[in-house]
Coordinates of C-alpha atoms in Angstrom, one line a residue:
Chain C
M1 CA -22.8 27.5 2.1
T2 CA -24.3 25.0 1.4
A3 CA -24.0 22.9 4.2
V4 CA -25.2 25.7 6.4
T5 CA -28.7 26.4 4.6
T6 CA -31.1 24.8 6.8
D7 CA -34.2 26.3 5.3
P8 CA -35.9 23.8 2.9
Q9 CA -35.1 21.2 5.7
V10 CA -36.7 23.4 8.1
D11 CA -39.7 23.8 5.9
K12 CA -40.3 20.2 5.7
S13 CA -40.3 19.3 9.7
D14 CA -42.5 22.9 9.8
R15 CA -45.1 21.4 7.4
V16 CA -45.1 18.2 9.8
T17 CA -45.7 19.6 13.1
S18 CA -48.2 21.6 12.7
T19 CA -50.1 18.5 11.0
G20 CA -49.1 16.3 13.5
T21 CA -49.2 17.3 17.1
G22 CA -52.7 17.7 17.4
D23 CA -54.6 15.5 14.6
A24 CA -52.4 12.1 15.6
R25 CA -53.4 11.8 19.0
R26 CA -57.1 11.9 18.2
R27 CA -56.6 9.0 15.3
L28 CA -54.4 6.6 18.5
P29 CA -57.7 3.8 18.8
R30 CA -57.7 3.5 15.2
I31 CA -54.6 1.7 15.5
P32 CA -55.8 -2.5 15.1
D33 CA -56.6 -4.1 18.1
R34 CA -54.4 -7.1 18.1
I35 CA -51.0 -4.8 18.2
R36 CA -52.3 -2.8 21.0
R37 CA -53.2 -5.3 23.2
G38 CA -50.4 -7.3 23.0
G39 CA -47.1 -7.8 24.6
L40 CA -45.1 -5.5 21.6
P41 CA -44.8 -2.2 23.6
Y42 CA -43.3 -4.0 26.5
L43 CA -40.6 -5.8 23.8
L44 CA -39.6 -2.3 22.7
L45 CA -39.3 -0.6 25.9
L46 CA -37.4 -3.6 28.0
P47 CA -34.0 -2.3 26.7
A48 CA -34.5 1.2 27.6
V49 CA -36.4 0.1 31.1
L50 CA -33.3 -2.2 32.1
L51 CA -30.7 0.2 30.9
E52 CA -32.8 2.8 32.8
L53 CA -32.7 0.3 36.2
L54 CA -29.1 -0.1 35.8
I55 CA -27.8 3.4 35.0
H56 CA -30.4 5.5 36.9
I57 CA -32.9 4.2 39.1
I58 CA -30.4 1.4 41.0
P59 CA -27.7 4.2 41.5
M60 CA -29.9 6.5 42.8
A61 CA -31.2 3.6 45.3
I62 CA -27.7 3.5 46.2
G63 CA -27.2 6.8 46.6
M64 CA -29.8 7.1 48.9
M65 CA -28.6 4.7 51.0
M66 CA -24.8 5.9 51.5
S67 CA -26.4 9.2 52.4
F68 CA -27.5 7.4 55.6
R69 CA -24.7 6.0 56.5
Q70 CA -21.0 6.6 57.5
F71 CA -19.5 5.6 53.8
T72 CA -15.5 6.5 53.8
Q73 CA -13.1 4.9 51.7
F74 CA -12.5 1.9 53.6
Y75 CA -16.2 0.5 52.7
I76 CA -15.8 1.1 48.9
N77 CA -15.7 -3.0 48.5
N78 CA -18.0 -3.3 51.6
W79 CA -20.7 -1.1 51.3
A80 CA -22.9 -3.0 53.5
G81 CA -20.3 -2.8 56.1
A82 CA -20.5 1.2 56.6
P83 CA -21.8 2.3 59.7
W84 CA -25.3 3.6 59.7
T85 CA -25.9 6.9 60.8
G86 CA -29.7 7.7 60.1
L87 CA -29.4 11.4 59.4
D88 CA -26.4 12.7 60.6
N89 CA -25.1 13.2 57.4
Y90 CA -27.6 15.3 56.4
S91 CA -28.2 17.1 59.8
I92 CA -24.1 18.7 58.9
A93 CA -24.9 19.5 55.9
V94 CA -27.6 22.1 57.2
D95 CA -25.9 22.8 60.2
F96 CA -25.0 26.3 58.8
N97 CA -23.0 27.3 61.8
A98 CA -20.4 24.6 61.6
P99 CA -17.7 24.4 59.2
I100 CA -19.2 22.2 56.5
G101 CA -22.8 23.3 56.5
E102 CA -21.5 26.4 56.2
A103 CA -19.1 25.6 53.2
L104 CA -22.5 23.9 51.4
L105 CA -24.5 27.1 51.8
H106 CA -22.0 29.6 50.3
S107 CA -21.4 27.3 47.9
F108 CA -24.9 26.9 46.9
L109 CA -25.6 30.9 47.1
V110 CA -22.4 31.4 44.6
T111 CA -24.3 29.0 42.2
C112 CA -27.5 30.7 42.4
V113 CA -25.7 33.7 41.5
F114 CA -23.9 32.0 38.8
T115 CA -26.6 30.8 37.4
F116 CA -28.8 34.0 37.5
F117 CA -26.0 35.8 35.6
A118 CA -25.1 32.8 33.1
V119 CA -28.4 31.8 32.2
G120 CA -29.6 35.4 31.8
L121 CA -27.3 36.6 29.3
A122 CA -27.0 33.3 27.8
W123 CA -30.8 34.0 26.9
L124 CA -30.2 37.6 26.0
F125 CA -27.3 37.2 23.6
G126 CA -29.7 33.8 22.1
I127 CA -32.2 36.0 21.2
A128 CA -30.5 38.7 20.2
A129 CA -29.0 36.9 17.7
A130 CA -32.1 34.6 16.7
I131 CA -33.4 37.8 16.0
M132 CA -31.0 39.6 13.9
L133 CA -30.7 36.7 11.7
Q134 CA -34.3 35.9 11.3
E135 CA -34.2 37.5 8.2
N136 CA -32.2 36.6 5.0
F137 CA -29.3 39.0 4.1
R138 CA -25.8 38.3 2.4
G139 CA -23.5 36.4 5.4
R140 CA -26.4 35.2 7.4
G141 CA -25.4 31.3 6.8
F142 CA -21.9 32.2 7.8
L143 CA -22.9 34.2 10.8
R144 CA -24.9 31.5 11.7
A145 CA -22.3 28.8 11.3
V146 CA -20.1 30.8 13.4
F147 CA -22.0 31.5 16.0
L148 CA -23.0 27.7 16.4
V149 CA -19.0 27.1 17.0
P150 CA -18.7 27.2 21.0
Y151 CA -21.6 24.9 20.7
A152 CA -19.7 22.6 18.6
L153 CA -16.4 22.6 20.4
P154 CA -15.7 20.3 23.1
V155 CA -15.9 22.0 26.4
Y156 CA -12.6 20.9 27.7
A157 CA -10.8 22.3 24.3
A158 CA -13.0 25.7 24.8
V159 CA -12.3 26.4 28.2
I160 CA -8.5 25.5 28.1
T161 CA -8.6 28.1 25.6
W162 CA -10.3 30.6 28.2
A163 CA -8.3 29.2 31.0
F164 CA -5.1 30.1 28.6
M165 CA -6.3 33.9 28.0
F166 CA -7.0 34.1 31.8
Q167 CA -3.3 33.7 33.0
R168 CA -2.2 36.4 35.0
D169 CA 1.3 36.7 32.9
N170 CA 0.8 35.3 29.8
G171 CA -3.2 35.5 28.8
L172 CA -4.8 37.8 26.5
V173 CA -7.1 39.3 28.9
N174 CA -4.5 41.4 31.2
H175 CA -2.7 41.9 28.1
V176 CA -6.0 44.1 27.1
L177 CA -6.8 45.1 30.0
H178 CA -3.0 46.0 31.7
D179 CA -0.9 46.6 28.9
Q180 CA -3.2 47.9 26.1
L181 CA -5.7 50.0 27.7
G182 CA -4.2 50.6 30.6
L183 CA -7.2 49.9 33.2
T184 CA -5.2 47.9 36.0
D185 CA -2.4 49.3 38.4
A186 CA -1.3 46.2 38.0
P187 CA -1.8 42.6 35.9
S188 CA -4.9 40.8 38.0
F189 CA -5.4 37.2 38.8
W190 CA -8.2 36.1 37.5
L191 CA -8.3 32.2 38.0
I192 CA -7.9 32.8 41.6
G193 CA -9.3 35.4 44.2
D194 CA -12.2 37.7 44.0
N195 CA -12.5 38.0 40.0
S196 CA -12.9 34.0 39.4
I197 CA -16.7 34.5 39.0
Y198 CA -16.2 37.2 36.6
A199 CA -14.3 34.8 34.7
L200 CA -16.7 31.7 35.2
I201 CA -19.3 33.6 34.1
I202 CA -17.7 34.9 31.1
V203 CA -17.0 31.4 29.6
S204 CA -20.4 29.6 30.5
V205 CA -22.1 32.4 28.8
W206 CA -19.7 31.8 25.9
K207 CA -20.3 28.0 26.4
G208 CA -23.9 28.6 26.7
W209 CA -25.5 31.2 24.6
P210 CA -25.4 29.3 21.0
F211 CA -28.1 26.6 22.7
A212 CA -30.2 29.3 23.0
F213 CA -29.4 30.4 19.9
L214 CA -30.3 27.3 18.4
M215 CA -33.0 26.5 20.2
L216 CA -35.0 30.0 19.5
M217 CA -33.9 30.2 16.0
A218 CA -35.8 26.7 15.6
G219 CA -38.9 28.6 17.1
L220 CA -38.7 31.4 15.0
Q221 CA -39.3 28.7 12.3
N222 CA -42.6 28.1 13.8
I223 CA -43.9 31.6 13.3
P224 CA -46.3 31.9 10.1
R225 CA -45.1 34.8 7.9
E226 CA -48.6 35.7 7.6
L227 CA -48.5 37.1 11.0
Y228 CA -45.8 39.6 10.1
E229 CA -46.9 40.5 6.4
A230 CA -50.8 41.7 8.2
A231 CA -48.9 43.5 10.8
S232 CA -47.3 45.7 8.1
I233 CA -49.8 45.9 5.8
D234 CA -51.3 47.7 9.2
G235 CA -48.4 49.8 9.3
A236 CA -46.3 48.1 12.6
G237 CA -42.5 48.6 11.8
I238 CA -40.1 45.8 12.5
W239 CA -39.5 47.2 16.2
Q240 CA -43.3 46.8 16.6
Q241 CA -43.3 43.4 15.2
I242 CA -40.3 42.3 17.2
R243 CA -42.2 43.4 20.2
K244 CA -45.7 42.5 19.6
I245 CA -45.1 39.6 17.3
T246 CA -41.9 37.8 17.9
L247 CA -41.4 37.5 21.7
P248 CA -44.9 36.9 22.5
S249 CA -44.6 33.8 20.0
L250 CA -41.4 32.6 21.7
R251 CA -42.8 32.3 25.0
P252 CA -43.4 29.0 24.8
V253 CA -39.9 28.2 23.2
N254 CA -38.4 30.5 26.1
Q255 CA -40.5 28.3 28.9
V256 CA -38.2 25.2 28.2
L257 CA -35.3 26.9 27.5
V258 CA -34.9 28.6 30.3
L259 CA -35.6 25.9 32.2
V260 CA -33.2 23.5 30.3
L261 CA -31.0 26.3 30.6
F262 CA -30.9 26.6 34.1
L263 CA -30.8 23.1 35.0
W264 CA -27.6 22.6 32.7
T265 CA -26.1 25.7 34.5
F266 CA -26.8 24.7 37.7
N267 CA -25.8 21.2 37.3
D268 CA -22.8 22.1 35.2
F269 CA -19.3 20.2 36.5
N270 CA -17.1 20.5 33.1
T271 CA -16.1 24.4 33.0
P272 CA -15.7 25.2 36.2
Y273 CA -13.3 21.7 36.7
V274 CA -11.3 22.2 33.5
L275 CA -11.2 26.3 34.4
F276 CA -10.0 25.8 38.2
G277 CA -9.2 22.2 38.3
K278 CA -10.1 19.8 41.1
S279 CA -10.8 22.7 43.9
A280 CA -12.3 25.7 42.6
P281 CA -11.8 29.4 44.2
E282 CA -14.1 30.0 47.3
N283 CA -15.5 32.9 44.9
A284 CA -16.5 30.5 42.3
D285 CA -17.0 27.3 43.9
L286 CA -20.1 26.0 42.1
I287 CA -22.1 22.9 43.9
S288 CA -21.2 20.4 41.6
I289 CA -17.6 21.2 41.8
H290 CA -18.3 21.6 46.0
I291 CA -19.8 17.7 46.1
Y292 CA -17.2 16.4 44.0
Q293 CA -14.5 17.9 46.4
S294 CA -16.3 16.6 49.6
S295 CA -16.6 12.7 47.4
F296 CA -13.4 12.3 45.8
V297 CA -11.0 14.3 47.2
T298 CA -12.0 13.9 51.1
W299 CA -13.1 10.4 50.6
N300 CA -16.6 11.3 52.9
F301 CA -18.8 9.3 50.2
G302 CA -21.8 9.2 52.8
S303 CA -21.6 13.3 53.4
G304 CA -21.4 13.9 49.2
S305 CA -24.4 12.0 48.7
A306 CA -26.4 13.5 51.5
M307 CA -25.4 16.7 49.3
S308 CA -26.3 14.9 46.2
V309 CA -29.7 13.7 47.1
L310 CA -30.5 17.9 49.1
L311 CA -29.6 19.0 45.6
L312 CA -31.8 16.7 43.6
L313 CA -34.8 17.9 46.1
F314 CA -34.1 21.5 45.3
L315 CA -34.0 21.1 41.9
L316 CA -37.3 19.2 41.6
V317 CA -38.7 21.4 43.8
V318 CA -38.0 24.7 41.8
T319 CA -38.5 22.3 38.7
A320 CA -41.9 22.1 39.8
V321 CA -43.2 25.3 40.7
Y322 CA -41.9 26.5 37.9
L323 CA -44.1 24.2 35.8
F324 CA -46.7 24.9 37.5
F325 CA -46.9 28.5 36.9
T326 CA -45.5 28.7 33.3
S327 CA -48.6 26.1 32.6
R328 CA -50.7 27.9 34.4
G329 CA -49.7 30.8 32.8
R330 CA -49.8 29.3 29.4
K331 CA -53.2 27.8 29.6
G332 CA -54.2 31.8 30.5
S333 CA -52.9 33.2 27.0
H334 CA -54.6 30.2 25.1
G335 CA -57.6 30.4 26.1
Chain A
M1 CA -36.1 31.9 -0.8
A2 CA -36.3 33.1 2.8
S3 CA -39.8 31.8 3.4
H4 CA -39.9 33.2 6.6
A5 CA -38.3 36.7 6.4
R6 CA -40.2 39.0 8.6
S7 CA -41.5 41.2 6.7
P8 CA -41.6 42.4 2.5
M9 CA -41.1 45.7 3.7
A10 CA -37.2 47.5 3.8
A11 CA -35.9 47.6 7.2
P12 CA -35.4 50.7 8.8
Q13 CA -32.0 52.1 9.5
S14 CA -32.2 52.2 13.0
F15 CA -32.8 48.1 12.9
L16 CA -30.2 47.8 10.4
W17 CA -27.5 49.4 12.4
T18 CA -28.3 47.8 15.2
R19 CA -28.0 44.6 14.0
R20 CA -24.5 45.4 12.5
I21 CA -23.4 46.2 16.3
V22 CA -25.1 43.4 17.9
L23 CA -23.8 40.7 15.2
T24 CA -20.4 41.9 14.9
L25 CA -20.0 42.2 18.7
L26 CA -21.2 38.8 19.1
A27 CA -18.7 36.9 16.2
G28 CA -16.2 39.3 18.1
F29 CA -16.9 37.4 21.5
V30 CA -17.7 34.2 19.9
L31 CA -14.2 33.8 17.5
L32 CA -11.7 35.6 20.6
P33 CA -10.7 32.0 21.9
V34 CA -10.5 30.4 18.4
Y35 CA -8.5 33.4 17.4
V36 CA -5.9 32.5 20.6
M37 CA -6.3 28.8 19.8
V38 CA -5.3 28.9 16.5
S39 CA -2.3 31.7 16.8
S40 CA -1.0 30.8 19.7
S41 CA -0.7 26.9 18.2
L42 CA 1.6 28.1 16.0
K43 CA 3.9 30.4 18.3
P44 CA 7.3 28.8 19.6
L45 CA 7.3 27.8 23.3
Q46 CA 9.3 31.4 24.5
D47 CA 6.6 33.1 22.7
V48 CA 3.3 31.6 24.7
S49 CA 5.6 32.0 28.0
G50 CA 5.7 35.4 27.4
K51 CA 3.4 38.0 27.2
F52 CA 0.4 37.9 25.1
Q53 CA 1.4 38.7 21.6
W54 CA -1.9 39.5 19.4
I55 CA 0.5 38.8 16.3
P56 CA 3.3 35.9 16.5
S57 CA 6.6 37.2 16.0
E58 CA 7.4 33.6 14.5
L59 CA 5.5 31.2 12.8
T60 CA 6.3 27.2 13.5
V61 CA 4.0 24.7 12.8
Q62 CA 6.6 22.4 15.1
P63 CA 3.8 21.9 18.3
Y64 CA 1.6 20.2 15.4
F65 CA 4.7 17.5 16.0
D66 CA 5.2 18.1 19.4
I67 CA 1.7 16.9 20.6
W68 CA 1.9 13.2 19.9
E69 CA 5.6 13.4 21.7
T70 CA 4.3 14.8 24.5
V71 CA 1.2 13.2 25.7
P72 CA 0.0 10.0 23.8
L73 CA -2.7 12.0 22.2
A74 CA -3.4 9.1 19.4
K75 CA -4.6 6.9 21.8
Y76 CA -6.9 9.2 23.9
F77 CA -7.8 10.3 20.5
V78 CA -9.0 5.8 19.8
N79 CA -10.3 6.0 22.8
S80 CA -12.4 8.8 22.8
L81 CA -13.5 7.9 19.5
I82 CA -14.4 4.3 20.8
V83 CA -16.5 5.5 23.4
A84 CA -18.4 8.3 22.1
T85 CA -19.3 6.5 18.8
S86 CA -20.5 3.5 21.0
A87 CA -22.9 5.3 23.2
T88 CA -24.6 7.1 20.0
V89 CA -25.2 4.2 18.6
L90 CA -26.4 2.1 21.7
S91 CA -28.1 5.2 23.2
V92 CA -29.9 6.0 20.0
T93 CA -30.7 2.8 18.7
I94 CA -32.6 1.8 22.3
A95 CA -34.2 5.0 22.2
V96 CA -35.7 4.3 18.7
F97 CA -37.6 1.4 20.0
S98 CA -38.8 2.8 22.9
A99 CA -40.0 6.3 21.6
Y100 CA -42.1 4.4 19.2
A101 CA -43.2 2.1 21.6
V102 CA -44.1 5.6 23.3
S103 CA -45.3 7.5 20.3
R104 CA -47.5 4.7 18.5
Y105 CA -49.0 2.6 21.4
N106 CA -51.3 3.1 24.3
F107 CA -50.6 0.7 27.7
R108 CA -50.2 0.4 31.0
G109 CA -47.4 2.3 32.7
K110 CA -46.6 4.3 29.8
R111 CA -46.5 7.3 31.8
V112 CA -44.6 6.1 34.5
F113 CA -41.7 5.7 32.1
T114 CA -42.0 8.7 30.5
V115 CA -41.7 10.9 33.4
T116 CA -39.0 8.7 34.9
V117 CA -37.0 9.2 31.6
L118 CA -37.8 12.9 31.7
S119 CA -37.0 13.6 35.2
T120 CA -33.7 11.7 35.1
Q121 CA -32.6 14.0 32.2
M122 CA -32.6 16.7 34.6
F123 CA -30.2 15.1 37.5
P124 CA -26.7 16.2 37.9
G125 CA -24.3 13.6 36.5
I126 CA -22.6 14.2 40.0
L127 CA -25.7 11.9 41.5
F128 CA -24.9 9.2 39.5
L129 CA -21.0 9.4 39.4
L130 CA -20.1 8.0 42.9
P131 CA -23.0 5.0 42.8
L132 CA -22.1 3.9 39.2
F133 CA -18.2 4.2 40.9
L134 CA -19.1 1.9 43.6
I135 CA -21.2 -0.2 41.7
F136 CA -18.8 -0.8 39.1
V137 CA -15.8 -1.1 41.8
N138 CA -18.0 -4.1 43.4
I139 CA -19.0 -5.8 40.1
G140 CA -15.4 -6.1 39.4
N141 CA -14.3 -7.3 43.0
S142 CA -17.4 -10.1 43.0
T143 CA -17.3 -11.4 39.3
G144 CA -13.8 -9.7 38.0
L145 CA -15.5 -8.3 35.0
A146 CA -13.7 -4.8 34.8
L147 CA -16.3 -2.2 34.2
Y148 CA -14.0 0.4 36.7
G149 CA -11.1 2.2 34.3
S150 CA -12.9 0.0 31.2
R151 CA -14.3 1.7 27.8
G152 CA -17.4 -0.3 28.8
G153 CA -17.7 1.2 31.9
L154 CA -17.6 4.4 30.7
I155 CA -19.9 3.8 27.8
L156 CA -22.5 2.8 30.4
T157 CA -22.1 5.6 32.1
Y158 CA -22.1 8.1 29.5
L159 CA -25.9 6.6 28.9
T160 CA -26.9 8.3 31.7
F161 CA -27.3 11.7 29.9
S162 CA -27.8 10.6 26.0
L163 CA -30.2 8.2 26.8
P164 CA -33.0 9.7 28.6
F165 CA -32.3 13.0 25.7
S166 CA -32.9 10.6 22.8
I167 CA -35.5 8.8 24.3
W168 CA -37.6 12.3 25.1
M169 CA -36.7 14.1 21.7
L170 CA -37.4 11.0 19.5
I171 CA -41.0 10.6 21.2
G172 CA -41.8 14.4 20.5
Y173 CA -40.1 13.6 16.8
F174 CA -42.1 10.4 16.1
D175 CA -45.5 12.0 16.9
S176 CA -44.6 15.1 14.6
I177 CA -45.1 12.0 12.0
P178 CA -48.8 11.5 10.1
R179 CA -49.8 9.0 12.2
D180 CA -51.1 8.0 8.6
L181 CA -48.0 6.6 6.8
D182 CA -47.2 3.7 9.7
E183 CA -50.9 2.7 9.7
A184 CA -51.3 2.4 5.8
A185 CA -48.2 0.2 6.2
L186 CA -49.8 -1.8 8.8
V187 CA -52.9 -2.4 7.1
D188 CA -51.0 -3.5 3.6
G189 CA -49.9 -6.3 6.2
C190 CA -46.6 -4.9 7.3
G191 CA -45.2 -6.0 10.8
P192 CA -45.1 -3.2 13.3
I193 CA -41.2 -3.3 13.2
R194 CA -41.1 -3.5 9.6
A195 CA -43.4 -0.4 9.6
L196 CA -41.3 1.3 12.1
F197 CA -37.9 0.5 10.0
Q198 CA -39.4 0.9 6.3
V199 CA -41.9 3.9 7.4
V200 CA -40.8 6.0 10.7
V201 CA -37.2 5.9 10.7
P202 CA -36.7 7.2 7.4
A203 CA -39.4 9.9 8.0
A204 CA -37.5 11.1 11.2
V205 CA -34.3 11.1 9.4
P206 CA -33.5 14.7 11.0
G207 CA -34.8 14.0 14.2
I208 CA -32.1 10.8 14.4
V209 CA -29.6 12.5 13.0
A210 CA -30.4 15.8 15.4
V211 CA -30.2 13.3 18.5
S212 CA -26.8 11.5 17.4
V213 CA -25.4 14.8 16.6
Y214 CA -25.9 15.8 20.2
S215 CA -25.1 11.9 21.9
F216 CA -21.7 12.5 20.1
M217 CA -20.7 15.8 20.8
T218 CA -22.2 15.7 24.8
A219 CA -19.8 11.7 25.0
W220 CA -16.6 13.6 23.3
G221 CA -16.6 16.6 25.5
E222 CA -17.4 14.7 28.8
V223 CA -14.9 15.5 31.9
L224 CA -16.8 14.4 35.1
F225 CA -17.2 10.3 34.1
A226 CA -13.8 10.7 31.9
S227 CA -11.8 11.9 35.0
V228 CA -12.9 9.1 37.3
M229 CA -13.8 6.3 35.5
T230 CA -10.6 5.7 33.2
N231 CA -7.6 4.9 33.7
D232 CA -4.0 5.2 32.2
E233 CA -5.0 2.6 29.4
T234 CA -8.4 3.8 28.8
R235 CA -8.2 7.8 29.3
T236 CA -10.1 10.2 26.6
L237 CA -9.2 13.4 25.6
A238 CA -11.1 15.3 27.9
V239 CA -8.8 14.1 30.6
G240 CA -5.2 13.6 28.4
L241 CA -5.3 17.1 27.6
Q242 CA -4.2 18.0 31.1
G243 CA -1.0 16.5 30.6
Y244 CA 0.3 19.0 28.5
A245 CA 0.7 21.0 31.9
T246 CA 3.9 19.7 33.6
L247 CA 5.0 20.9 37.0
N248 CA 7.6 23.1 35.6
D249 CA 6.1 24.4 32.9
V250 CA 2.4 24.7 30.8
Y251 CA 2.9 23.9 27.0
W252 CA 0.5 26.7 26.1
N253 CA 1.3 26.3 22.3
Q254 CA 1.4 22.4 22.3
V255 CA -2.2 22.4 24.4
M256 CA -3.4 24.9 22.0
A257 CA -2.6 22.7 18.9
A258 CA -3.9 20.3 20.5
S259 CA -7.0 21.2 21.3
L260 CA -7.5 22.3 18.0
V261 CA -7.1 19.0 16.3
V262 CA -9.5 17.2 18.7
S263 CA -11.8 20.2 17.6
V264 CA -11.9 20.7 13.9
P265 CA -13.5 17.0 13.2
I266 CA -16.3 17.3 15.9
V267 CA -16.7 21.1 15.0
A268 CA -16.7 20.8 11.0
G269 CA -18.8 17.5 11.2
F270 CA -21.4 19.5 13.8
L271 CA -21.6 21.9 10.8
L272 CA -22.3 19.9 8.1
L273 CA -25.2 18.6 10.0
Q274 CA -26.6 21.2 12.0
R275 CA -29.0 21.9 9.8
Y276 CA -31.1 18.6 10.6
L277 CA -30.1 19.5 14.5
V278 CA -32.5 22.4 13.7
A279 CA -35.1 20.8 12.1
G280 CA -35.1 18.1 15.0
L281 CA -35.3 20.7 17.8
T282 CA -37.9 22.3 15.4
A283 CA -40.2 18.8 15.9
G284 CA -39.0 17.4 19.2
A285 CA -38.5 19.7 21.4
V286 CA -40.0 23.2 20.2
K287 CA -43.8 22.9 20.0

């Protein structure tokens, strides 16, 4: 069990963090001028900048360019030859009365519902576990290791197991619900049809909540113990301490965590792809699968690119609005 | 021992019971698929093809031998290992240099760089998949360099998620290391690069391990790029595991055995290193 005891390590980094964040920035000018002015920082950044260009900036520029063209498989080898169509791909994508736009809107709404429940439950499970494991007791280290298993398991191995559990005829879920508990009249379909959204949410929560647990556990390490001691001297019970100290102290962590969970869940491709395959059931047709389907299955890269750009714009707006409100809130609460 | 224990007071019964119930339910939820994976991998094919049984009617280790024959699992394993290791080493090495520059120096363009890195981290993989696919195909056509379908190409695409994350986390971690440490080394006549490797890097081991663990695990589990950018020779485990489903039958016992085999090394490694992950997150991301 020594492997899962984190206390000494964490305590050390606690100390480092508290001295580092504020003071360090103010001390920056003390670095000798000859080094600060030289080209060294640029040299250090060079590999990262070159790679960022190659893997992010140039592909994004090409993606933008593709979205204004009628880009089908015939032009893969000659992209400059693809006919320029202006905003056609975009207007088709947002024409919600026509089939392509309607399907995109549907997929977008499904993704919103899915993200809401998947993120909400993952956060809830994560915070419950983090608080319940904050104090030391027998079995704590073991449980912490167990809770991190879904995080460590490769996505495809874990999700394929869930796919097996959700099989109609030989899966565990129907065996329990139908054969053992008698809750359903007949074995249900879970990976096709209306139930598939439930299956997708369950698998996503199972896979995602340990990350929330991990982040919140790290956040709990930063709460000074004196706060709890002072509160308990004042007669606050454990529930009050959780409500008045633990939850408010976790606010900065929660702000980062919810944003990160939102972005990952909204963009998730791995879980639906392994669970359902190349084309998801209508009820669980997440946006990234939808774009993949439009691009690589129906070979319409131009339309797929336009959808990618729209998705990106949406995420940028949501993130900007979120950061605006949370950073304003943060200023308000800390003076 | 528990330096961050909540309170010296004994917790009330209501809390203890809530804790027992919540933790039991969560442990059950987490372990259910693990149980299914392990027990099904030890069942004969007729068992996993019929109704689910909690207790196998007959235990067999045959699936663990068959998995290597049904699909070339060993080849996929090697491919995954090469790709995930290279992507991790590459992104962490490059991230160490750039995080050091951002954390320790003031220079023009610093803000542009950090904002770019931070924002690319949130972009969906699907956004880069199409353009990278086209770039690889076209580079191949014009220069004969086989990026599409090659391990090198896949490693490059994996940097799209591991590089920004590593840079972002390491900037936070380096910021948390007192500047006095490497400034003292600089004053003593150390060059900046020596200060980085002799002072900052050793002090940042938990952060570097955390970032490496994350990069490796994400690369090991990645499905999207692997399913588009690989061919028969370079296929990784993520795609290769689909090979156990044939037109007539899915060898579920072999699927479960193979899933277990590809998971055990990474889960074991993760649990050994997880204390670094919490330490790394504490300093790097949670501030």
